[in-house]
PDB file of C-alpha atoms in Angstrom:
ATOM      1  CA  MET A 136       1.909  70.882 -39.262  1.00 57.00           C
ATOM      2  CA  ASP A 137       2.437  67.258 -40.234  1.00 84.00           C
ATOM      3  CA  LYS A 138       0.995  66.953 -43.803  1.00 87.00           C
ATOM      4  CA  LEU A 139       0.026  63.420 -43.348  1.00 90.00           C
ATOM      5  CA  ARG A 140      -1.643  64.463 -40.032  1.00 90.00           C
ATOM      6  CA  GLY A 141      -3.557  67.080 -41.794  1.00 89.00           C
ATOM      7  CA  MET A 142      -4.911  64.964 -44.625  1.00 91.00           C
ATOM      8  CA  GLU A 143      -6.132  62.330 -42.138  1.00 92.00           C
ATOM      9  CA  THR A 144      -7.883  65.282 -40.327  1.00 93.00           C
ATOM     10  CA  PHE A 145      -9.072  66.586 -43.502  1.00 91.00           C
ATOM     11  CA  ILE A 146     -10.666  63.252 -44.357  1.00 93.00           C
ATOM     12  CA  ALA A 147     -12.008  62.710 -40.940  1.00 92.00           C
ATOM     13  CA  VAL A 148     -14.069  65.814 -41.054  1.00 91.00           C
ATOM     14  CA  VAL A 149     -15.545  64.660 -44.656  1.00 91.00           C
ATOM     15  CA  GLU A 150     -16.433  61.325 -43.348  1.00 91.00           C
ATOM     16  CA  HIS A 151     -17.949  62.399 -40.015  1.00 90.00           C
ATOM     17  CA  GLY A 152     -19.591  65.621 -41.213  1.00 87.00           C
ATOM     18  CA  SER A 153     -18.236  67.962 -38.505  1.00 88.00           C
ATOM     19  CA  PHE A 154     -15.075  69.610 -36.887  1.00 89.00           C
ATOM     20  CA  THR A 155     -16.760  68.088 -33.617  1.00 89.00           C
ATOM     21  CA  GLU A 156     -17.045  64.840 -34.821  1.00 90.00           C
ATOM     22  CA  ALA A 157     -14.128  64.675 -36.353  1.00 89.00           C
ATOM     23  CA  ALA A 158     -12.135  65.865 -33.338  1.00 91.00           C
ATOM     24  CA  SER A 159     -13.879  63.308 -31.263  1.00 91.00           C
ATOM     25  CA  HIS A 160     -12.502  60.325 -33.750  1.00 90.00           C
ATOM     26  CA  LEU A 161      -9.109  61.797 -33.522  1.00 90.00           C
ATOM     27  CA  GLU A 162      -9.072  62.357 -30.360  1.00 90.00           C
ATOM     28  CA  MET A 163      -8.111  65.976 -30.580  1.00 91.00           C
ATOM     29  CA  SER A 164     -10.044  69.469 -30.082  1.00 93.00           C
ATOM     30  CA  ALA A 165     -12.308  71.099 -32.503  1.00 90.00           C
ATOM     31  CA  VAL A 166      -9.812  74.041 -32.350  1.00 92.00           C
ATOM     32  CA  MET A 167      -6.981  71.830 -33.758  1.00 92.00           C
ATOM     33  CA  VAL A 168      -9.103  70.515 -36.370  1.00 90.00           C
ATOM     34  CA  GLY A 169      -9.993  73.907 -37.677  1.00 90.00           C
ATOM     35  CA  LYS A 170      -6.199  75.006 -37.757  1.00 92.00           C
ATOM     36  CA  TYR A 171      -5.595  71.858 -39.807  1.00 91.00           C
ATOM     37  CA  ILE A 172      -8.366  72.461 -42.260  1.00 91.00           C
ATOM     38  CA  ALA A 173      -7.164  76.383 -42.374  1.00 92.00           C
ATOM     39  CA  LEU A 174      -3.565  75.357 -43.157  1.00 92.00           C
ATOM     40  CA  ILE A 175      -4.408  73.019 -45.883  1.00 91.00           C
ATOM     41  CA  GLU A 176      -6.580  75.404 -47.477  1.00 91.00           C
ATOM     42  CA  ARG A 177      -4.128  78.310 -47.117  1.00 92.00           C
ATOM     43  CA  GLN A 178      -1.192  75.965 -48.637  1.00 91.00           C
ATOM     44  CA  LEU A 179      -3.460  74.783 -51.696  1.00 91.00           C
ATOM     45  CA  ALA A 180      -4.496  78.524 -51.870  1.00 93.00           C
ATOM     46  CA  THR A 181      -8.267  77.355 -52.698  1.00 93.00           C
ATOM     47  CA  ARG A 182     -11.427  76.368 -50.411  1.00 92.00           C
ATOM     48  CA  LEU A 183     -11.975  72.657 -49.770  1.00 92.00           C
ATOM     49  CA  LEU A 184     -15.121  72.786 -47.784  1.00 91.00           C
ATOM     50  CA  GLU A 185     -18.301  75.109 -47.841  1.00 88.00           C
ATOM     51  CA  ARG A 186     -19.301  75.719 -44.188  1.00 80.00           C
ATOM     52  CA  ASN A 187     -22.268  77.455 -42.623  1.00 74.00           C
ATOM     53  CA  THR A 188     -24.354  76.974 -39.432  1.00 65.00           C
ATOM     54  CA  ARG A 189     -26.232  74.041 -40.402  1.00 71.00           C
ATOM     55  CA  ARG A 190     -23.962  71.911 -42.824  1.00 77.00           C
ATOM     56  CA  GLN A 191     -20.850  71.737 -44.604  1.00 85.00           C
ATOM     57  CA  SER A 192     -20.191  70.399 -48.376  1.00 88.00           C
ATOM     58  CA  LEU A 193     -16.997  69.732 -50.396  1.00 91.00           C
ATOM     59  CA  THR A 194     -15.873  72.205 -53.018  1.00 92.00           C
ATOM     60  CA  ASP A 195     -14.666  70.499 -56.326  1.00 93.00           C
ATOM     61  CA  ALA A 196     -11.216  71.035 -55.112  1.00 93.00           C
ATOM     62  CA  GLY A 197     -12.386  69.454 -51.939  1.00 91.00           C
ATOM     63  CA  ARG A 198     -13.750  66.376 -53.781  1.00 93.00           C
ATOM     64  CA  VAL A 199     -10.328  66.028 -55.657  1.00 94.00           C
ATOM     65  CA  TYR A 200      -8.353  66.304 -52.586  1.00 93.00           C
ATOM     66  CA  TYR A 201     -10.471  63.954 -50.664  1.00 92.00           C
ATOM     67  CA  GLU A 202     -10.045  61.166 -53.128  1.00 94.00           C
ATOM     68  CA  GLU A 203      -5.895  61.765 -53.444  1.00 94.00           C
ATOM     69  CA  ALA A 204      -5.526  62.094 -49.762  1.00 93.00           C
ATOM     70  CA  LYS A 205      -7.236  58.762 -49.545  1.00 93.00           C
ATOM     71  CA  ARG A 206      -5.061  57.256 -51.824  1.00 93.00           C
ATOM     72  CA  VAL A 207      -1.773  58.872 -50.000  1.00 94.00           C
ATOM     73  CA  LEU A 208      -2.723  57.615 -46.703  1.00 93.00           C
ATOM     74  CA  GLU A 209      -3.521  53.987 -47.894  1.00 92.00           C
ATOM     75  CA  GLN A 210       0.010  53.935 -49.844  1.00 93.00           C
ATOM     76  CA  VAL A 211       1.384  55.040 -46.553  1.00 92.00           C
ATOM     77  CA  SER A 212      -0.307  52.338 -44.731  1.00 90.00           C
ATOM     78  CA  ILE A 213       0.760  49.559 -47.302  1.00 90.00           C
ATOM     79  CA  ALA A 214       4.376  50.763 -47.097  1.00 89.00           C
ATOM     80  CA  GLU A 215       4.351  50.684 -43.114  1.00 88.00           C
ATOM     81  CA  SER A 216       2.710  47.061 -43.468  1.00 85.00           C
ATOM     82  CA  SER A 217       5.328  45.977 -46.180  1.00 80.00           C
ATOM     83  CA  VAL A 218       8.162  47.070 -43.663  1.00 80.00           C
ATOM     84  CA  GLU A 219       6.716  45.591 -40.657  1.00 80.00           C
ATOM     85  CA  ARG A 220       6.716  42.396 -42.557  1.00 72.00           C
ATOM     86  CA  LEU A 221      10.136  42.580 -43.192  1.00 69.00           C
ATOM     87  CA  ARG A 222      10.946  43.160 -39.321  1.00 73.00           C
ATOM     88  CA  LEU A 223       8.909  39.984 -38.352  1.00 75.00           C
ATOM     89  CA  ALA A 224       9.930  37.648 -40.900  1.00 77.00           C
ATOM     90  CA  PRO A 225      12.801  37.288 -43.602  1.00 79.00           C
ATOM     91  CA  ALA A 226      11.721  38.409 -47.049  1.00 80.00           C
ATOM     92  CA  GLY A 227      13.506  38.928 -50.301  1.00 85.00           C
ATOM     93  CA  THR A 228      16.151  37.163 -52.205  1.00 90.00           C
ATOM     94  CA  LEU A 229      19.178  35.547 -50.625  1.00 92.00           C
ATOM     95  CA  ARG A 230      21.971  34.614 -52.787  1.00 94.00           C
ATOM     96  CA  ILE A 231      24.254  31.680 -51.686  1.00 93.00           C
ATOM     97  CA  SER A 232      27.594  30.511 -53.157  1.00 92.00           C
ATOM     98  CA  ALA A 233      28.333  26.582 -52.319  1.00 89.00           C
ATOM     99  CA  PRO A 234      30.747  24.012 -53.372  1.00 85.00           C
ATOM    100  CA  THR A 235      29.219  22.145 -56.158  1.00 84.00           C
ATOM    101  CA  SER A 236      28.886  18.752 -54.554  1.00 80.00           C
ATOM    102  CA  PHE A 237      27.848  19.906 -50.847  1.00 82.00           C
ATOM    103  CA  GLY A 238      25.622  22.600 -52.343  1.00 88.00           C
ATOM    104  CA  ALA A 239      23.619  19.879 -54.467  1.00 87.00           C
ATOM    105  CA  CYS A 240      23.896  17.030 -51.917  1.00 84.00           C
ATOM    106  CA  VAL A 241      23.223  18.817 -48.424  1.00 85.00           C
ATOM    107  CA  MET A 242      22.241  22.373 -49.173  1.00 89.00           C
ATOM    108  CA  ALA A 243      19.518  21.922 -51.459  1.00 93.00           C
ATOM    109  CA  PRO A 244      17.408  19.858 -49.285  1.00 92.00           C
ATOM    110  CA  LEU A 245      17.785  22.244 -46.500  1.00 92.00           C
ATOM    111  CA  ILE A 246      16.876  24.737 -48.447  1.00 94.00           C
ATOM    112  CA  ALA A 247      13.776  23.215 -49.487  1.00 95.00           C
ATOM    113  CA  THR A 248      13.068  22.861 -45.623  1.00 94.00           C
ATOM    114  CA  PHE A 249      13.944  26.598 -45.234  1.00 92.00           C
ATOM    115  CA  LEU A 250      11.583  27.906 -48.005  1.00 94.00           C
ATOM    116  CA  GLN A 251       8.673  26.009 -46.529  1.00 93.00           C
ATOM    117  CA  GLN A 252       9.509  27.971 -43.116  1.00 90.00           C
ATOM    118  CA  TRP A 253       9.909  31.238 -44.831  1.00 89.00           C
ATOM    119  CA  PRO A 254       7.776  31.368 -47.967  1.00 89.00           C
ATOM    120  CA  ASP A 255       8.539  35.306 -48.764  1.00 86.00           C
ATOM    121  CA  VAL A 256      11.921  34.367 -49.438  1.00 90.00           C
ATOM    122  CA  ARG A 257      13.453  33.403 -52.564  1.00 93.00           C
ATOM    123  CA  VAL A 258      17.184  31.614 -52.877  1.00 95.00           C
ATOM    124  CA  GLU A 259      19.475  31.739 -55.652  1.00 95.00           C
ATOM    125  CA  LEU A 260      22.188  28.862 -54.936  1.00 96.00           C
ATOM    126  CA  ASP A 261      25.161  29.376 -57.173  1.00 95.00           C
ATOM    127  CA  LEU A 262      27.152  26.144 -57.077  1.00 92.00           C
ATOM    128  CA  THR A 263      30.754  26.471 -57.926  1.00 89.00           C
ATOM    129  CA  ASN A 264      34.291  25.375 -56.403  1.00 82.00           C
ATOM    130  CA  ARG A 265      35.567  28.813 -57.279  1.00 85.00           C
ATOM    131  CA  LEU A 266      36.004  31.187 -54.537  1.00 83.00           C
ATOM    132  CA  VAL A 267      33.584  33.908 -55.452  1.00 86.00           C
ATOM    133  CA  ASP A 268      33.952  37.772 -54.315  1.00 85.00           C
ATOM    134  CA  LEU A 269      30.901  38.106 -52.467  1.00 85.00           C
ATOM    135  CA  VAL A 270      30.958  41.917 -52.635  1.00 84.00           C
ATOM    136  CA  ASP A 271      31.531  42.153 -56.374  1.00 88.00           C
ATOM    137  CA  GLU A 272      29.575  39.647 -57.459  1.00 92.00           C
ATOM    138  CA  GLY A 273      26.298  40.393 -55.277  1.00 89.00           C
ATOM    139  CA  PHE A 274      26.324  37.080 -52.771  1.00 90.00           C
ATOM    140  CA  ASP A 275      24.730  37.364 -49.448  1.00 88.00           C
ATOM    141  CA  LEU A 276      27.007  34.575 -47.870  1.00 87.00           C
ATOM    142  CA  ALA A 277      28.722  31.776 -48.918  1.00 88.00           C
ATOM    143  CA  VAL A 278      29.924  28.049 -47.606  1.00 87.00           C
ATOM    144  CA  ARG A 279      33.233  27.382 -48.099  1.00 82.00           C
ATOM    145  CA  ILE A 280      35.690  24.371 -47.143  1.00 74.00           C
ATOM    146  CA  GLY A 281      38.450  24.635 -44.394  1.00 70.00           C
ATOM    147  CA  ASP A 282      40.113  27.637 -43.084  1.00 67.00           C
ATOM    148  CA  ILE A 283      39.102  31.410 -44.281  1.00 69.00           C
ATOM    149  CA  HIS A 284      42.207  33.398 -44.981  1.00 67.00           C
ATOM    150  CA  GLN A 285      40.291  36.556 -46.395  1.00 66.00           C
ATOM    151  CA  THR A 286      40.469  39.188 -43.433  1.00 64.00           C
ATOM    152  CA  ASP A 287      37.828  41.196 -44.821  1.00 68.00           C
ATOM    153  CA  LEU A 288      34.929  38.406 -44.593  1.00 71.00           C
ATOM    154  CA  VAL A 289      33.133  37.610 -41.497  1.00 75.00           C
ATOM    155  CA  ALA A 290      33.454  33.739 -40.806  1.00 77.00           C
ATOM    156  CA  LYS A 291      30.971  31.541 -38.589  1.00 79.00           C
ATOM    157  CA  TYR A 292      31.671  28.150 -37.933  1.00 77.00           C
ATOM    158  CA  LEU A 293      29.286  25.849 -38.876  1.00 75.00           C
ATOM    159  CA  CYS A 294      30.494  22.062 -37.986  1.00 72.00           C
ATOM    160  CA  ALA A 295      33.289  19.813 -38.680  1.00 71.00           C
ATOM    161  CA  TYR A 296      32.240  17.332 -41.058  1.00 71.00           C
ATOM    162  CA  ARG A 297      33.827  13.725 -41.598  1.00 79.00           C
ATOM    163  CA  MET A 298      36.115  13.039 -44.497  1.00 83.00           C
ATOM    164  CA  VAL A 299      36.479   9.224 -45.860  1.00 90.00           C
ATOM    165  CA  ILE A 300      38.802   7.456 -47.714  1.00 92.00           C
ATOM    166  CA  CYS A 301      37.474   4.763 -49.898  1.00 96.00           C
ATOM    167  CA  ALA A 302      37.710   2.562 -52.994  1.00 97.00           C
ATOM    168  CA  ALA A 303      35.558   0.371 -54.547  1.00 98.00           C
ATOM    169  CA  PRO A 304      36.158  -3.535 -53.752  1.00 98.00           C
ATOM    170  CA  ALA A 305      37.253  -4.459 -57.267  1.00 97.00           C
ATOM    171  CA  TYR A 306      39.949  -1.805 -57.063  1.00 97.00           C
ATOM    172  CA  LEU A 307      41.098  -3.092 -53.548  1.00 96.00           C
ATOM    173  CA  SER A 308      41.128  -6.751 -54.613  1.00 96.00           C
ATOM    174  CA  ARG A 309      43.661  -5.485 -57.427  1.00 96.00           C
ATOM    175  CA  HIS A 310      45.498  -3.487 -55.453  1.00 95.00           C
ATOM    176  CA  GLY A 311      45.195  -4.445 -51.826  1.00 95.00           C
ATOM    177  CA  THR A 312      43.761  -2.561 -48.873  1.00 95.00           C
ATOM    178  CA  PRO A 313      46.041   0.073 -47.596  1.00 93.00           C
ATOM    179  CA  LEU A 314      46.673  -0.083 -43.622  1.00 91.00           C
ATOM    180  CA  THR A 315      49.065   2.788 -43.150  1.00 87.00           C
ATOM    181  CA  PRO A 316      50.030   5.781 -45.462  1.00 86.00           C
ATOM    182  CA  ALA A 317      53.215   4.000 -45.943  1.00 84.00           C
ATOM    183  CA  ASP A 318      51.202   1.617 -48.020  1.00 88.00           C
ATOM    184  CA  LEU A 319      49.970   4.186 -50.170  1.00 87.00           C
ATOM    185  CA  ALA A 320      53.084   4.354 -52.534  1.00 84.00           C
ATOM    186  CA  GLY A 321      51.679   1.596 -54.871  1.00 84.00           C
ATOM    187  CA  HIS A 322      48.106   3.249 -54.973  1.00 92.00           C
ATOM    188  CA  LEU A 323      46.248   5.126 -57.545  1.00 93.00           C
ATOM    189  CA  CYS A 324      44.590   8.457 -56.638  1.00 90.00           C
ATOM    190  CA  LEU A 325      41.451  10.297 -57.600  1.00 91.00           C
ATOM    191  CA  SER A 326      41.863  14.083 -56.953  1.00 86.00           C
ATOM    192  CA  HIS A 327      39.324  17.141 -56.862  1.00 80.00           C
ATOM    193  CA  THR A 328      41.554  19.883 -58.930  1.00 77.00           C
ATOM    194  CA  VAL A 329      40.432  22.359 -56.125  1.00 66.00           C
ATOM    195  CA  TRP A 330      42.411  20.414 -53.753  1.00 59.00           C
ATOM    196  CA  THR A 331      45.644  19.546 -55.638  1.00 50.00           C
ATOM    197  CA  ALA A 332      47.542  22.906 -55.265  1.00 50.00           C
ATOM    198  CA  ARG A 333      50.253  20.905 -53.282  1.00 55.00           C
ATOM    199  CA  ASN A 334      49.405  17.674 -55.111  1.00 57.00           C
ATOM    200  CA  GLU A 335      49.094  16.318 -51.675  1.00 68.00           C
ATOM    201  CA  TRP A 336      46.826  14.751 -48.900  1.00 74.00           C
ATOM    202  CA  LYS A 337      47.148  15.509 -45.270  1.00 74.00           C
ATOM    203  CA  LEU A 338      46.212  12.501 -43.065  1.00 77.00           C
ATOM    204  CA  PRO A 339      46.521  13.174 -39.507  1.00 73.00           C
ATOM    205  CA  GLY A 340      48.240  10.297 -38.026  1.00 64.00           C
ATOM    206  CA  VAL A 341      48.619   9.160 -34.126  1.00 55.00           C
ATOM    207  CA  THR A 342      51.605  11.421 -33.475  1.00 58.00           C
ATOM    208  CA  GLN A 343      51.957  13.628 -36.325  1.00 61.00           C
ATOM    209  CA  GLU A 344      50.706  14.564 -39.730  1.00 66.00           C
ATOM    210  CA  VAL A 345      51.324  12.495 -42.623  1.00 69.00           C
ATOM    211  CA  ARG A 346      51.236  13.898 -46.055  1.00 72.00           C
ATOM    212  CA  TRP A 347      50.963  11.721 -49.142  1.00 71.00           C
ATOM    213  CA  ARG A 348      52.349  13.388 -52.211  1.00 67.00           C
ATOM    214  CA  ARG A 349      50.399  11.706 -55.210  1.00 66.00           C
ATOM    215  CA  ASP A 350      50.313  11.972 -59.068  1.00 75.00           C
ATOM    216  CA  ALA A 351      46.408  11.571 -59.593  1.00 84.00           C
ATOM    217  CA  VAL A 352      45.436   9.242 -62.102  1.00 89.00           C
ATOM    218  CA  LEU A 353      42.006  11.261 -62.563  1.00 91.00           C
ATOM    219  CA  ARG A 354      41.533  15.025 -61.678  1.00 88.00           C
ATOM    220  CA  CYS A 355      37.806  16.117 -61.943  1.00 88.00           C
ATOM    221  CA  ASN A 356      36.185  19.546 -60.548  1.00 81.00           C
ATOM    222  CA  ASP A 357      33.205  17.799 -60.057  1.00 83.00           C
ATOM    223  CA  GLY A 358      32.665  15.461 -57.070  1.00 84.00           C
ATOM    224  CA  TYR A 359      29.958  13.271 -58.412  1.00 87.00           C
ATOM    225  CA  GLY A 360      32.248  12.644 -61.215  1.00 90.00           C
ATOM    226  CA  LEU A 361      35.195  11.331 -58.796  1.00 92.00           C
ATOM    227  CA  ARG A 362      32.299   9.189 -56.959  1.00 93.00           C
ATOM    228  CA  MET A 363      31.234   7.640 -60.099  1.00 95.00           C
ATOM    229  CA  ALA A 364      35.074   6.973 -61.038  1.00 96.00           C
ATOM    230  CA  ALA A 365      35.707   5.528 -57.978  1.00 97.00           C
ATOM    231  CA  ILE A 366      32.855   3.339 -58.248  1.00 97.00           C
ATOM    232  CA  ALA A 367      34.173   1.981 -61.376  1.00 97.00           C
ATOM    233  CA  GLY A 368      37.468   0.746 -59.609  1.00 96.00           C
ATOM    234  CA  ALA A 369      39.694   3.794 -60.606  1.00 96.00           C
ATOM    235  CA  GLY A 370      41.551   4.165 -57.531  1.00 95.00           C
ATOM    236  CA  LEU A 371      41.434   5.971 -54.156  1.00 95.00           C
ATOM    237  CA  LEU A 372      39.166   8.573 -53.441  1.00 93.00           C
ATOM    238  CA  LEU A 373      38.875  11.341 -50.455  1.00 89.00           C
ATOM    239  CA  GLN A 374      35.407  12.853 -50.152  1.00 87.00           C
ATOM    240  CA  PRO A 375      33.077  13.863 -47.315  1.00 84.00           C
ATOM    241  CA  GLU A 376      31.230  11.258 -45.943  1.00 86.00           C
ATOM    242  CA  VAL A 377      27.768  12.762 -46.184  1.00 82.00           C
ATOM    243  CA  LEU A 378      28.153  12.836 -50.092  1.00 85.00           C
ATOM    244  CA  LEU A 379      29.020   8.837 -50.168  1.00 91.00           C
ATOM    245  CA  GLY A 380      26.808   7.738 -47.462  1.00 89.00           C
ATOM    246  CA  GLU A 381      24.454   5.639 -49.593  1.00 92.00           C
ATOM    247  CA  ASP A 382      27.705   4.065 -51.475  1.00 96.00           C
ATOM    248  CA  LEU A 383      29.250   3.188 -48.209  1.00 95.00           C
ATOM    249  CA  ALA A 384      25.963   1.497 -46.814  1.00 95.00           C
ATOM    250  CA  SER A 385      25.575  -0.441 -49.862  1.00 97.00           C
ATOM    251  CA  GLY A 386      29.289  -1.769 -50.344  1.00 96.00           C
ATOM    252  CA  LYS A 387      29.970   0.037 -53.477  1.00 97.00           C
ATOM    253  CA  LEU A 388      32.811   1.708 -51.831  1.00 97.00           C
ATOM    254  CA  VAL A 389      34.590   0.546 -48.822  1.00 97.00           C
ATOM    255  CA  ARG A 390      36.519   2.658 -46.192  1.00 96.00           C
ATOM    256  CA  VAL A 391      40.292   2.358 -45.979  1.00 95.00           C
ATOM    257  CA  LEU A 392      42.806   4.248 -43.820  1.00 91.00           C
ATOM    258  CA  GLU A 393      39.669   5.170 -41.110  1.00 88.00           C
ATOM    259  CA  ALA A 394      42.479   5.997 -38.179  1.00 84.00           C
ATOM    260  CA  TYR A 395      44.043   8.697 -40.906  1.00 83.00           C
ATOM    261  CA  THR A 396      41.117  10.175 -42.373  1.00 78.00           C
ATOM    262  CA  PRO A 397      41.610  13.944 -42.218  1.00 72.00           C
ATOM    263  CA  ASN A 398      38.576  16.361 -40.950  1.00 63.00           C
ATOM    264  CA  ARG A 399      37.580  19.688 -42.738  1.00 60.00           C
ATOM    265  CA  ALA A 400      35.755  22.446 -41.207  1.00 51.00           C
ATOM    266  CA  ARG A 401      33.120  24.144 -42.456  1.00 52.00           C
ATOM    267  CA  PHE A 402      32.403  27.820 -42.482  1.00 55.00           C
ATOM    268  CA  ILE A 403      29.427  30.274 -43.527  1.00 56.00           C
ATOM    269  CA  CYS A 404      30.969  33.301 -44.860  1.00 51.00           C
ATOM    270  CA  SER A 405      29.132  36.834 -45.152  1.00 44.00           C
ATOM    271  CA  GLY A 406      30.040  40.311 -45.945  1.00 39.00           C
ATOM    272  CA  VAL A 407      29.004  43.364 -44.171  1.00 32.00           C
ATOM    273  CA  ARG A 408      25.498  42.473 -45.474  1.00 34.00           C
ATOM    274  CA  ILE A 409      24.084  39.098 -44.414  1.00 36.00           C
ATOM    275  CA  PHE A 410      20.647  38.777 -45.359  1.00 38.00           C
ATOM    276  CA  ALA A 411      18.641  41.931 -46.149  1.00 36.00           C
ATOM    277  CA  ARG A 412      20.696  43.767 -49.266  1.00 37.00           C
ATOM    278  CA  CYS A 413      19.266  46.827 -50.629  1.00 37.00           C
ATOM    279  CA  ARG A 414      19.567  46.417 -54.469  1.00 39.00           C
ATOM    280  CA  SER A 415      18.976  49.520 -57.085  1.00 34.00           C
TER     281      SER A 415
END
């Protein structure tokens, strides 16, 4: 017989005062109630109830078993409720890896809204331009730039976002405003270290892609640092528009080569376990 059901039956007998009342409460026969009690006493090799024709009472062992059985069933109920809450709403810790600038400027505000919607979730946002190993480093998901070349990852396309080429007005007054990629030969470039593997910008032209090989006067692994250098007039900058919106609106930075601005895709990448991960 089900041991938890047996505990439930014993508790009902104690609290309702008789086999008959317990049977009515549990919607089973009084005979079945008696079988449960007899089985428990046989398994424990001791009597839990003293019974006669007029009343029943708990033995010392019965009182101990009653209190412990109630605690067991309460814990079972708590466990079931906890699992039910997990099923109905997200809970636990979500570890996310994201590019430094994008994560700080875009994801952090979105995560704040997410946490208001799901108060039982805790987020660990790791900002790095390094390609992390999701499984070995324990990340649940990562947001990455461009195409995904790792075949062991499941990638979901999020959106395309617009890149902009821009510079400070003071820089353009000194070096001129480039109108086509051919005008870039005499210009200074600010470059993110993650994007310099081939030392080139890929610019989509009207008929074909144009590649500008440049020797960056400043390379930096942080988008904010490049932004401040561009505002100070150090050179041309290629960055996501969402990171430079206020500077472009205020005139601190000016767009150039808009017809040749490259688009980059963004993906959300996950391992086998996307949200709920069991950690020992």
